[in-house]
Amino acid sequence: MSHIAVERNRRRQMNEHLKVLRSLTPSFYIKRGDQASIIGGAIEFIKELQQVLHSLEAKKKRKSLSPSPTPSPRPLLQLTPSPTSSSPDTVKELGACCNSPVADVEAKLSGSNVLLRTLSKRIPGQMVKIITVLERQAFEILHLNICSMEDTVLYSFVIKIGLDCQLSVEELAFEVQKSFCEEIGYPRSLGDACTMDG
């Protein structure tokens, strides 16, 4: 009898742990509700989080080793507001979209930060590629939100414009779009898909 009670308790604990694991893992990592799918999806999610962690640790290490950058006399983000309006509010609302069959990318200026959103099918490792693009272009990630529904994922970044940043919002959207398209083999010249808002 005690063996049956121990086994029942073990199964109950296992089911509780699986429920917690499933609730902590974004749904697009878990294809089905069985134990193997939940554990496999959680492993894939943890691996991607480890890649992000390694990327952020490397960035932190580079920052601590490099001397503090001196302010650049050039503008932090090169923007060209429409000639009909010179209001600072126009610049704050400036944005760009760069869409392809693979992903929709939108970048909008919000005060001294940029709001970046990407909508695509789930591509393993894509979040790390976007972070790499942002770091390479001297942006600092302040916030990242991930929303998913079935196999579609929306990444929403709030990024701080670095002192060395020389990109327009249109160029930023284009660079992020390239990170989606290079893997799949779409041509690098996506200029026609990028449009300015504002």
C-alpha positions as a Python dict, from the first residue, in 0.01 Angstrom:
ca = {
    (1, 'M'): (0, 0, 0),
    (2, 'S'): (276, 246, 87),
    (3, 'H'): (437, 184, -255),
    (4, 'I'): (110, 282, -428),
    (5, 'A'): (81, 598, -214),
    (6, 'V'): (443, 694, -292),
    (7, 'E'): (385, 642, -667),
    (8, 'R'): (60, 844, -657),
    (9, 'N'): (241, 1128, -477),
    (10, 'R'): (527, 1117, -729),
    (11, 'R'): (282, 1142, -1023),
    (12, 'R'): (96, 1429, -858),
    (13, 'Q'): (422, 1620, -806),
    (14, 'M'): (531, 1546, -1164),
    (15, 'N'): (201, 1679, -1300),
    (16, 'E'): (226, 1994, -1086),
    (17, 'H'): (584, 2056, -1204),
    (18, 'L'): (480, 2004, -1568),
    (19, 'K'): (196, 2257, -1525),
    (20, 'V'): (442, 2514, -1387),
    (21, 'L'): (693, 2440, -1664),
    (22, 'R'): (422, 2481, -1928),
    (23, 'S'): (305, 2812, -1777),
    (24, 'L'): (662, 2950, -1782),
    (25, 'T'): (726, 2849, -2144),
    (26, 'P'): (579, 3055, -2434),
    (27, 'S'): (308, 2851, -2603),
    (28, 'F'): (471, 2846, -2948),
    (29, 'Y'): (753, 2630, -2807),
    (30, 'I'): (506, 2359, -2704),
    (31, 'K'): (330, 2192, -2997),
    (32, 'R'): (119, 1943, -2798),
    (33, 'G'): (17, 1894, -2434),
    (34, 'D'): (199, 1566, -2367),
    (35, 'Q'): (493, 1544, -2126),
    (36, 'A'): (760, 1498, -2394),
    (37, 'S'): (639, 1809, -2587),
    (38, 'I'): (629, 2022, -2271),
    (39, 'I'): (980, 1918, -2165),
    (40, 'G'): (1118, 1945, -2521),
    (41, 'G'): (967, 2293, -2567),
    (42, 'A'): (1103, 2408, -2230),
    (43, 'I'): (1451, 2283, -2325),
    (44, 'E'): (1438, 2473, -2657),
    (45, 'F'): (1321, 2790, -2477),
    (46, 'I'): (1597, 2761, -2215),
    (47, 'K'): (1860, 2717, -2490),
    (48, 'E'): (1739, 3035, -2662),
    (49, 'L'): (1741, 3223, -2329),
    (50, 'Q'): (2099, 3101, -2271),
    (51, 'Q'): (2201, 3243, -2609),
    (52, 'V'): (2046, 3577, -2517),
    (53, 'L'): (2219, 3567, -2177),
    (54, 'H'): (2559, 3494, -2336),
    (55, 'S'): (2505, 3779, -2582),
    (56, 'L'): (2416, 4023, -2303),
    (57, 'E'): (2708, 3907, -2085),
    (58, 'A'): (2949, 3957, -2377),
    (59, 'K'): (2808, 4306, -2432),
    (60, 'K'): (2847, 4388, -2061),
    (61, 'K'): (3206, 4264, -2068),
    (62, 'R'): (3285, 4471, -2380),
    (63, 'K'): (3136, 4778, -2212),
    (64, 'S'): (3344, 4731, -1897),
    (65, 'L'): (3666, 4686, -2098),
    (66, 'S'): (3616, 4974, -2340),
    (67, 'P'): (3663, 5336, -2231),
    (68, 'S'): (3353, 5552, -2201),
    (69, 'P'): (3261, 5695, -2539),
    (70, 'T'): (3278, 6070, -2578),
    (71, 'P'): (2961, 6237, -2704),
    (72, 'S'): (2947, 6264, -3080),
    (73, 'P'): (2874, 6603, -3239),
    (74, 'R'): (2661, 6424, -3501),
    (75, 'P'): (2291, 6356, -3437),
    (76, 'L'): (2221, 6035, -3248),
    (77, 'L'): (1968, 5919, -3503),
    (78, 'Q'): (1969, 6077, -3846),
    (79, 'L'): (1613, 6176, -3918),
    (80, 'T'): (1466, 6371, -4201),
    (81, 'P'): (1126, 6512, -4103),
    (82, 'S'): (898, 6621, -4385),
    (83, 'P'): (986, 6971, -4514),
    (84, 'T'): (632, 7098, -4458),
    (85, 'S'): (664, 7076, -4079),
    (86, 'S'): (953, 7163, -3850),
    (87, 'S'): (772, 7080, -3528),
    (88, 'P'): (963, 6857, -3282),
    (89, 'D'): (643, 6651, -3243),
    (90, 'T'): (677, 6544, -3608),
    (91, 'V'): (1018, 6394, -3537),
    (92, 'K'): (888, 6209, -3229),
    (93, 'E'): (628, 6032, -3444),
    (94, 'L'): (862, 5941, -3729),
    (95, 'G'): (865, 5573, -3814),
    (96, 'A'): (933, 5320, -4086),
    (97, 'C'): (797, 4983, -4194),
    (98, 'C'): (992, 4719, -4381),
    (99, 'N'): (777, 4421, -4476),
    (100, 'S'): (853, 4101, -4664),
    (101, 'P'): (682, 3764, -4709),
    (102, 'V'): (888, 3646, -4409),
    (103, 'A'): (828, 3925, -4154),
    (104, 'D'): (676, 4266, -4089),
    (105, 'V'): (918, 4508, -3921),
    (106, 'E'): (819, 4846, -3778),
    (107, 'A'): (1048, 5102, -3612),
    (108, 'K'): (910, 5422, -3454),
    (109, 'L'): (1082, 5700, -3270),
    (110, 'S'): (941, 5764, -2922),
    (111, 'G'): (1120, 6048, -2746),
    (112, 'S'): (1485, 5944, -2710),
    (113, 'N'): (1401, 5575, -2764),
    (114, 'V'): (1292, 5361, -3057),
    (115, 'L'): (999, 5118, -3050),
    (116, 'L'): (1079, 4818, -3270),
    (117, 'R'): (819, 4552, -3352),
    (118, 'T'): (857, 4240, -3563),
    (119, 'L'): (578, 4001, -3658),
    (120, 'S'): (663, 3669, -3821),
    (121, 'K'): (627, 3296, -3806),
    (122, 'R'): (839, 3153, -3526),
    (123, 'I'): (1199, 3106, -3646),
    (124, 'P'): (1434, 2937, -3396),
    (125, 'G'): (1715, 3172, -3293),
    (126, 'Q'): (1559, 3481, -3456),
    (127, 'M'): (1543, 3679, -3130),
    (128, 'V'): (1921, 3637, -3091),
    (129, 'K'): (1975, 3758, -3451),
    (130, 'I'): (1769, 4073, -3386),
    (131, 'I'): (1961, 4142, -3063),
    (132, 'T'): (2289, 4098, -3252),
    (133, 'V'): (2177, 4351, -3516),
    (134, 'L'): (2077, 4601, -3246),
    (135, 'E'): (2406, 4563, -3056),
    (136, 'R'): (2611, 4593, -3376),
    (137, 'Q'): (2433, 4922, -3452),
    (138, 'A'): (2496, 5069, -3102),
    (139, 'F'): (2142, 5031, -2966),
    (140, 'E'): (2081, 4932, -2605),
    (141, 'I'): (1780, 4711, -2532),
    (142, 'L'): (1573, 4854, -2246),
    (143, 'H'): (1275, 4619, -2270),
    (144, 'L'): (1169, 4313, -2469),
    (145, 'N'): (819, 4167, -2483),
    (146, 'I'): (731, 3843, -2662),
    (147, 'C'): (372, 3761, -2761),
    (148, 'S'): (280, 3446, -2946),
    (149, 'M'): (-21, 3278, -3092),
    (150, 'E'): (23, 2931, -3239),
    (151, 'D'): (330, 2961, -3467),
    (152, 'T'): (325, 3342, -3501),
    (153, 'V'): (540, 3559, -3274),
    (154, 'L'): (550, 3933, -3206),
    (155, 'Y'): (875, 4073, -3065),
    (156, 'S'): (842, 4425, -2920),
    (157, 'F'): (1163, 4605, -2824),
    (158, 'V'): (1214, 4940, -2654),
    (159, 'I'): (1568, 5041, -2745),
    (160, 'K'): (1786, 5331, -2642),
    (161, 'I'): (1977, 5513, -2911),
    (162, 'G'): (2352, 5479, -2850),
    (163, 'L'): (2604, 5758, -2898),
    (164, 'D'): (2761, 5578, -3194),
    (165, 'C'): (2433, 5508, -3372),
    (166, 'Q'): (2424, 5641, -3728),
    (167, 'L'): (2108, 5472, -3859),
    (168, 'S'): (1777, 5626, -3958),
    (169, 'V'): (1462, 5447, -3848),
    (170, 'E'): (1418, 5327, -4208),
    (171, 'E'): (1771, 5181, -4211),
    (172, 'L'): (1709, 5015, -3874),
    (173, 'A'): (1390, 4849, -4002),
    (174, 'F'): (1580, 4738, -4313),
    (175, 'E'): (1870, 4589, -4112),
    (176, 'V'): (1631, 4395, -3886),
    (177, 'Q'): (1438, 4274, -4193),
    (178, 'K'): (1765, 4146, -4343),
    (179, 'S'): (1820, 3931, -4032),
    (180, 'F'): (1496, 3749, -4116),
    (181, 'C'): (1559, 3717, -4488),
    (182, 'E'): (1926, 3608, -4494),
    (183, 'E'): (1842, 3271, -4337),
    (184, 'I'): (1571, 3195, -4590),
    (185, 'G'): (1757, 3322, -4895),
    (186, 'Y'): (1552, 3627, -4991),
    (187, 'P'): (1748, 3895, -5178),
    (188, 'R'): (1933, 4149, -4964),
    (189, 'S'): (1785, 4446, -5153),
    (190, 'L'): (1452, 4494, -4979),
    (191, 'G'): (1445, 4870, -5026),
    (192, 'D'): (1112, 4862, -5209),
    (193, 'A'): (949, 4699, -4907),
    (194, 'C'): (1060, 4973, -4665),
    (195, 'T'): (841, 5280, -4630),
    (196, 'M'): (859, 5590, -4411),
    (197, 'D'): (570, 5699, -4191),
    (198, 'G'): (519, 6030, -4028),
}
